[in-house]
Amino acid sequence: MDIEVIQHHRNTARFQIRNILMDSQVRPYDHLVEEFLCFYDYNGLAATIQNVKSYINTMTNQDKEQRHLQLQLVTQR
């Protein structure tokens, strides 16, 4: 299957992906954006944005888990 890449559309998708990542305080590394652009090439913008949001949710939830310590009360009898 051949996929036609329209550079203007791809640049627009790149811009949107980077903005979504930055707005969510996830660093938009070039390799990460390129991975999402490869997904975009096959699945379109709507599916890519959903994929980015899912990735952000995963990253921010992991981040929260790492930042918080759970304290347990130990009682002695």
Tab-separated table of N, CA and C in Angstrom:
chain	number	residue	atom	x	y	z
A	1	MET	N	0.847	-1.166	0.000
A	1	MET	CA	0.000	0.000	0.000
A	1	MET	C	0.901	1.239	0.000
A	2	ASP	N	0.676	2.138	-0.925
A	2	ASP	CA	1.418	3.391	-0.989
A	2	ASP	C	0.633	4.478	-0.265
A	3	ILE	N	1.359	5.274	0.505
A	3	ILE	CA	0.737	6.375	1.222
A	3	ILE	C	1.307	7.667	0.676
A	4	GLU	N	0.425	8.561	0.277
A	4	GLU	CA	0.854	9.864	-0.212
A	4	GLU	C	0.950	10.816	0.971
A	5	VAL	N	2.140	11.370	1.153
A	5	VAL	CA	2.367	12.298	2.250
A	5	VAL	C	2.303	13.714	1.702
A	6	ILE	N	1.371	14.490	2.207
A	6	ILE	CA	1.243	15.894	1.810
A	6	ILE	C	1.956	16.709	2.883
A	7	GLN	N	3.084	17.306	2.497
A	7	GLN	CA	3.957	17.940	3.476
A	7	GLN	C	3.263	19.026	4.286
A	8	HIS	N	2.413	19.824	3.650
A	8	HIS	CA	1.712	20.879	4.375
A	8	HIS	C	0.824	20.290	5.468
A	9	HIS	N	0.120	19.221	5.160
A	9	HIS	CA	-0.740	18.569	6.148
A	9	HIS	C	0.099	17.966	7.271
A	10	ARG	N	1.224	17.380	6.907
A	10	ARG	CA	2.111	16.772	7.903
A	10	ARG	C	2.700	17.838	8.823
A	11	ASN	N	3.046	18.989	8.280
A	11	ASN	CA	3.566	20.082	9.103
A	11	ASN	C	2.512	20.596	10.068
A	12	THR	N	1.277	20.666	9.603
A	12	THR	CA	0.178	21.077	10.471
A	12	THR	C	-0.007	20.069	11.605
A	13	ALA	N	0.049	18.792	11.273
A	13	ALA	CA	-0.077	17.745	12.297
A	13	ALA	C	1.084	17.834	13.287
A	14	ARG	N	2.297	18.052	12.785
A	14	ARG	CA	3.466	18.191	13.663
A	14	ARG	C	3.253	19.335	14.653
A	15	PHE	N	2.783	20.463	14.152
A	15	PHE	CA	2.533	21.631	14.987
A	15	PHE	C	1.496	21.315	16.067
A	16	GLN	N	0.419	20.651	15.694
A	16	GLN	CA	-0.637	20.326	16.652
A	16	GLN	C	-0.159	19.320	17.700
A	17	ILE	N	0.592	18.331	17.280
A	17	ILE	CA	1.116	17.331	18.215
A	17	ILE	C	2.037	17.995	19.230
A	18	ARG	N	2.956	18.828	18.742
A	18	ARG	CA	3.884	19.521	19.640
A	18	ARG	C	3.128	20.412	20.637
A	19	ASN	N	2.120	21.119	20.159
A	19	ASN	CA	1.352	21.998	21.043
A	19	ASN	C	0.586	21.223	22.106
A	20	ILE	N	-0.018	20.117	21.724
A	20	ILE	CA	-0.763	19.298	22.683
A	20	ILE	C	0.188	18.773	23.752
A	21	LEU	N	1.347	18.292	23.338
A	21	LEU	CA	2.325	17.790	24.303
A	21	LEU	C	2.798	18.895	25.235
A	22	MET	N	3.142	20.052	24.687
A	22	MET	CA	3.630	21.160	25.513
A	22	MET	C	2.547	21.667	26.457
A	23	ASP	N	1.305	21.756	25.982
A	23	ASP	CA	0.205	22.209	26.836
A	23	ASP	C	-0.024	21.262	28.012
A	24	SER	N	0.335	20.008	27.827
A	24	SER	CA	0.155	19.008	28.883
A	24	SER	C	1.424	18.825	29.707
A	25	GLN	N	2.391	19.681	29.480
A	25	GLN	CA	3.666	19.662	30.193
A	25	GLN	C	4.442	18.371	29.980
A	26	VAL	N	4.333	17.831	28.776
A	26	VAL	CA	5.138	16.691	28.357
A	26	VAL	C	6.107	17.223	27.310
A	27	ARG	N	7.386	16.968	27.503
A	27	ARG	CA	8.393	17.503	26.592
A	27	ARG	C	8.252	16.876	25.207
A	28	PRO	N	8.096	17.697	24.169
A	28	PRO	CA	7.899	17.178	22.807
A	28	PRO	C	9.227	16.856	22.125
A	29	TYR	N	9.854	15.777	22.533
A	29	TYR	CA	11.105	15.354	21.897
A	29	TYR	C	10.862	15.097	20.410
A	30	ASP	N	11.871	15.387	19.606
A	30	ASP	CA	11.729	15.211	18.155
A	30	ASP	C	11.382	13.778	17.784
A	31	HIS	N	12.042	12.804	18.420
A	31	HIS	CA	11.764	11.407	18.075
A	31	HIS	C	10.340	11.011	18.462
A	32	LEU	N	9.832	11.582	19.542
A	32	LEU	CA	8.464	11.289	19.966
A	32	LEU	C	7.457	11.854	18.967
A	33	VAL	N	7.677	13.095	18.559
A	33	VAL	CA	6.789	13.727	17.578
A	33	VAL	C	6.829	12.946	16.265
A	34	GLU	N	8.013	12.483	15.863
A	34	GLU	CA	8.130	11.703	14.624
A	34	GLU	C	7.364	10.391	14.709
A	35	GLU	N	7.378	9.759	15.879
A	35	GLU	CA	6.597	8.526	16.044
A	35	GLU	C	5.110	8.793	15.865
A	36	PHE	N	4.637	9.888	16.453
A	36	PHE	CA	3.227	10.228	16.287
A	36	PHE	C	2.921	10.597	14.841
A	37	LEU	N	3.878	11.218	14.140
A	37	LEU	CA	3.667	11.551	12.726
A	37	LEU	C	3.584	10.297	11.858
A	38	CYS	N	4.347	9.280	12.196
A	38	CYS	CA	4.236	8.010	11.471
A	38	CYS	C	2.854	7.412	11.678
A	39	PHE	N	2.351	7.486	12.906
A	39	PHE	CA	0.999	7.034	13.191
A	39	PHE	C	-0.005	7.850	12.383
A	40	TYR	N	0.220	9.171	12.315
A	40	TYR	CA	-0.644	10.073	11.556
A	40	TYR	C	-0.690	9.682	10.082
A	41	ASP	N	0.448	9.313	9.516
A	41	ASP	CA	0.506	8.951	8.096
A	41	ASP	C	-0.464	7.826	7.750
A	42	TYR	N	-0.671	6.913	8.674
A	42	TYR	CA	-1.537	5.763	8.413
A	42	TYR	C	-2.959	5.924	8.940
A	43	ASN	N	-3.133	6.754	9.988
A	43	ASN	CA	-4.428	6.769	10.673
A	43	ASN	C	-5.167	8.100	10.661
A	44	GLY	N	-4.526	9.160	10.227
A	44	GLY	CA	-5.197	10.452	10.168
A	44	GLY	C	-5.066	11.252	11.447
A	45	LEU	N	-5.515	12.495	11.391
A	45	LEU	CA	-5.310	13.436	12.482
A	45	LEU	C	-6.150	13.115	13.718
A	46	ALA	N	-7.414	12.796	13.539
A	46	ALA	CA	-8.284	12.546	14.697
A	46	ALA	C	-7.763	11.378	15.537
A	47	ALA	N	-7.398	10.289	14.887
A	47	ALA	CA	-6.877	9.123	15.612
A	47	ALA	C	-5.535	9.444	16.255
A	48	THR	N	-4.730	10.253	15.597
A	48	THR	CA	-3.426	10.628	16.151
A	48	THR	C	-3.585	11.474	17.399
A	49	ILE	N	-4.499	12.423	17.371
A	49	ILE	CA	-4.731	13.263	18.550
A	49	ILE	C	-5.226	12.410	19.715
A	50	GLN	N	-6.085	11.454	19.459
A	50	GLN	CA	-6.546	10.543	20.523
A	50	GLN	C	-5.369	9.740	21.073
A	51	ASN	N	-4.489	9.309	20.179
A	51	ASN	CA	-3.307	8.557	20.585
A	51	ASN	C	-2.380	9.421	21.441
A	52	VAL	N	-2.187	10.672	21.061
A	52	VAL	CA	-1.356	11.595	21.829
A	52	VAL	C	-1.961	11.809	23.214
A	53	LYS	N	-3.258	12.022	23.281
A	53	LYS	CA	-3.921	12.235	24.572
A	53	LYS	C	-3.819	11.002	25.461
A	54	SER	N	-3.933	9.834	24.877
A	54	SER	CA	-3.779	8.595	25.638
A	54	SER	C	-2.351	8.484	26.179
A	55	TYR	N	-1.380	8.826	25.351
A	55	TYR	CA	0.020	8.811	25.769
A	55	TYR	C	0.243	9.789	26.930
A	56	ILE	N	-0.323	10.971	26.810
A	56	ILE	CA	-0.179	11.991	27.861
A	56	ILE	C	-0.788	11.492	29.164
A	57	ASN	N	-1.973	10.893	29.092
A	57	ASN	CA	-2.607	10.358	30.304
A	57	ASN	C	-1.733	9.298	30.955
A	58	THR	N	-1.149	8.443	30.152
A	58	THR	CA	-0.266	7.412	30.670
A	58	THR	C	0.955	8.042	31.336
A	59	MET	N	1.561	9.004	30.675
A	59	MET	CA	2.768	9.644	31.209
A	59	MET	C	2.470	10.427	32.483
A	60	THR	N	1.389	11.170	32.507
A	60	THR	CA	1.099	11.988	33.687
A	60	THR	C	0.674	11.120	34.865
A	61	ASN	N	-0.015	10.023	34.621
A	61	ASN	CA	-0.384	9.119	35.715
A	61	ASN	C	0.846	8.445	36.300
A	62	GLN	N	1.780	8.026	35.458
A	62	GLN	CA	3.015	7.432	35.944
A	62	GLN	C	3.811	8.454	36.737
A	63	ASP	N	3.811	9.679	36.256
A	63	ASP	CA	4.531	10.755	36.919
A	63	ASP	C	3.967	10.995	38.312
A	64	LYS	N	2.649	10.999	38.437
A	64	LYS	CA	2.008	11.222	39.737
A	64	LYS	C	2.335	10.087	40.702
A	65	GLU	N	2.353	8.859	40.173
A	65	GLU	CA	2.647	7.722	41.031
A	65	GLU	C	4.070	7.791	41.557
A	66	GLN	N	4.995	8.279	40.756
A	66	GLN	CA	6.385	8.352	41.173
A	66	GLN	C	6.626	9.491	42.156
A	67	ARG	N	5.863	10.537	42.083
A	67	ARG	CA	6.075	11.710	42.924
A	67	ARG	C	5.533	11.551	44.340
A	68	HIS	N	4.522	10.734	44.525
A	68	HIS	CA	3.862	10.628	45.818
A	68	HIS	C	4.267	9.341	46.525
A	69	LEU	N	4.590	9.484	47.761
A	69	LEU	CA	4.885	8.337	48.592
A	69	LEU	C	3.647	7.994	49.394
A	70	GLN	N	3.440	6.741	49.573
A	70	GLN	CA	2.304	6.325	50.381
A	70	GLN	C	2.810	6.054	51.795
A	71	LEU	N	2.231	6.722	52.752
A	71	LEU	CA	2.610	6.539	54.133
A	71	LEU	C	1.669	5.542	54.786
A	72	GLN	N	2.255	4.643	55.552
A	72	GLN	CA	1.440	3.666	56.267
A	72	GLN	C	1.683	3.834	57.759
A	73	LEU	N	0.627	3.804	58.492
A	73	LEU	CA	0.709	3.929	59.945
A	73	LEU	C	0.914	2.541	60.538
A	74	VAL	N	1.984	2.418	61.265
A	74	VAL	CA	2.278	1.130	61.894
A	74	VAL	C	2.109	1.328	63.400
A	75	THR	N	1.261	0.565	63.977
A	75	THR	CA	1.045	0.666	65.425
A	75	THR	C	1.709	-0.493	66.118
A	76	GLN	N	2.255	-0.196	67.270
A	76	GLN	CA	2.869	-1.256	68.074
A	76	GLN	C	1.946	-1.593	69.231
A	77	ARG	N	1.844	-2.815	69.570
A	77	ARG	CA	0.976	-3.252	70.663
A	77	ARG	C	1.774	-3.676	71.837
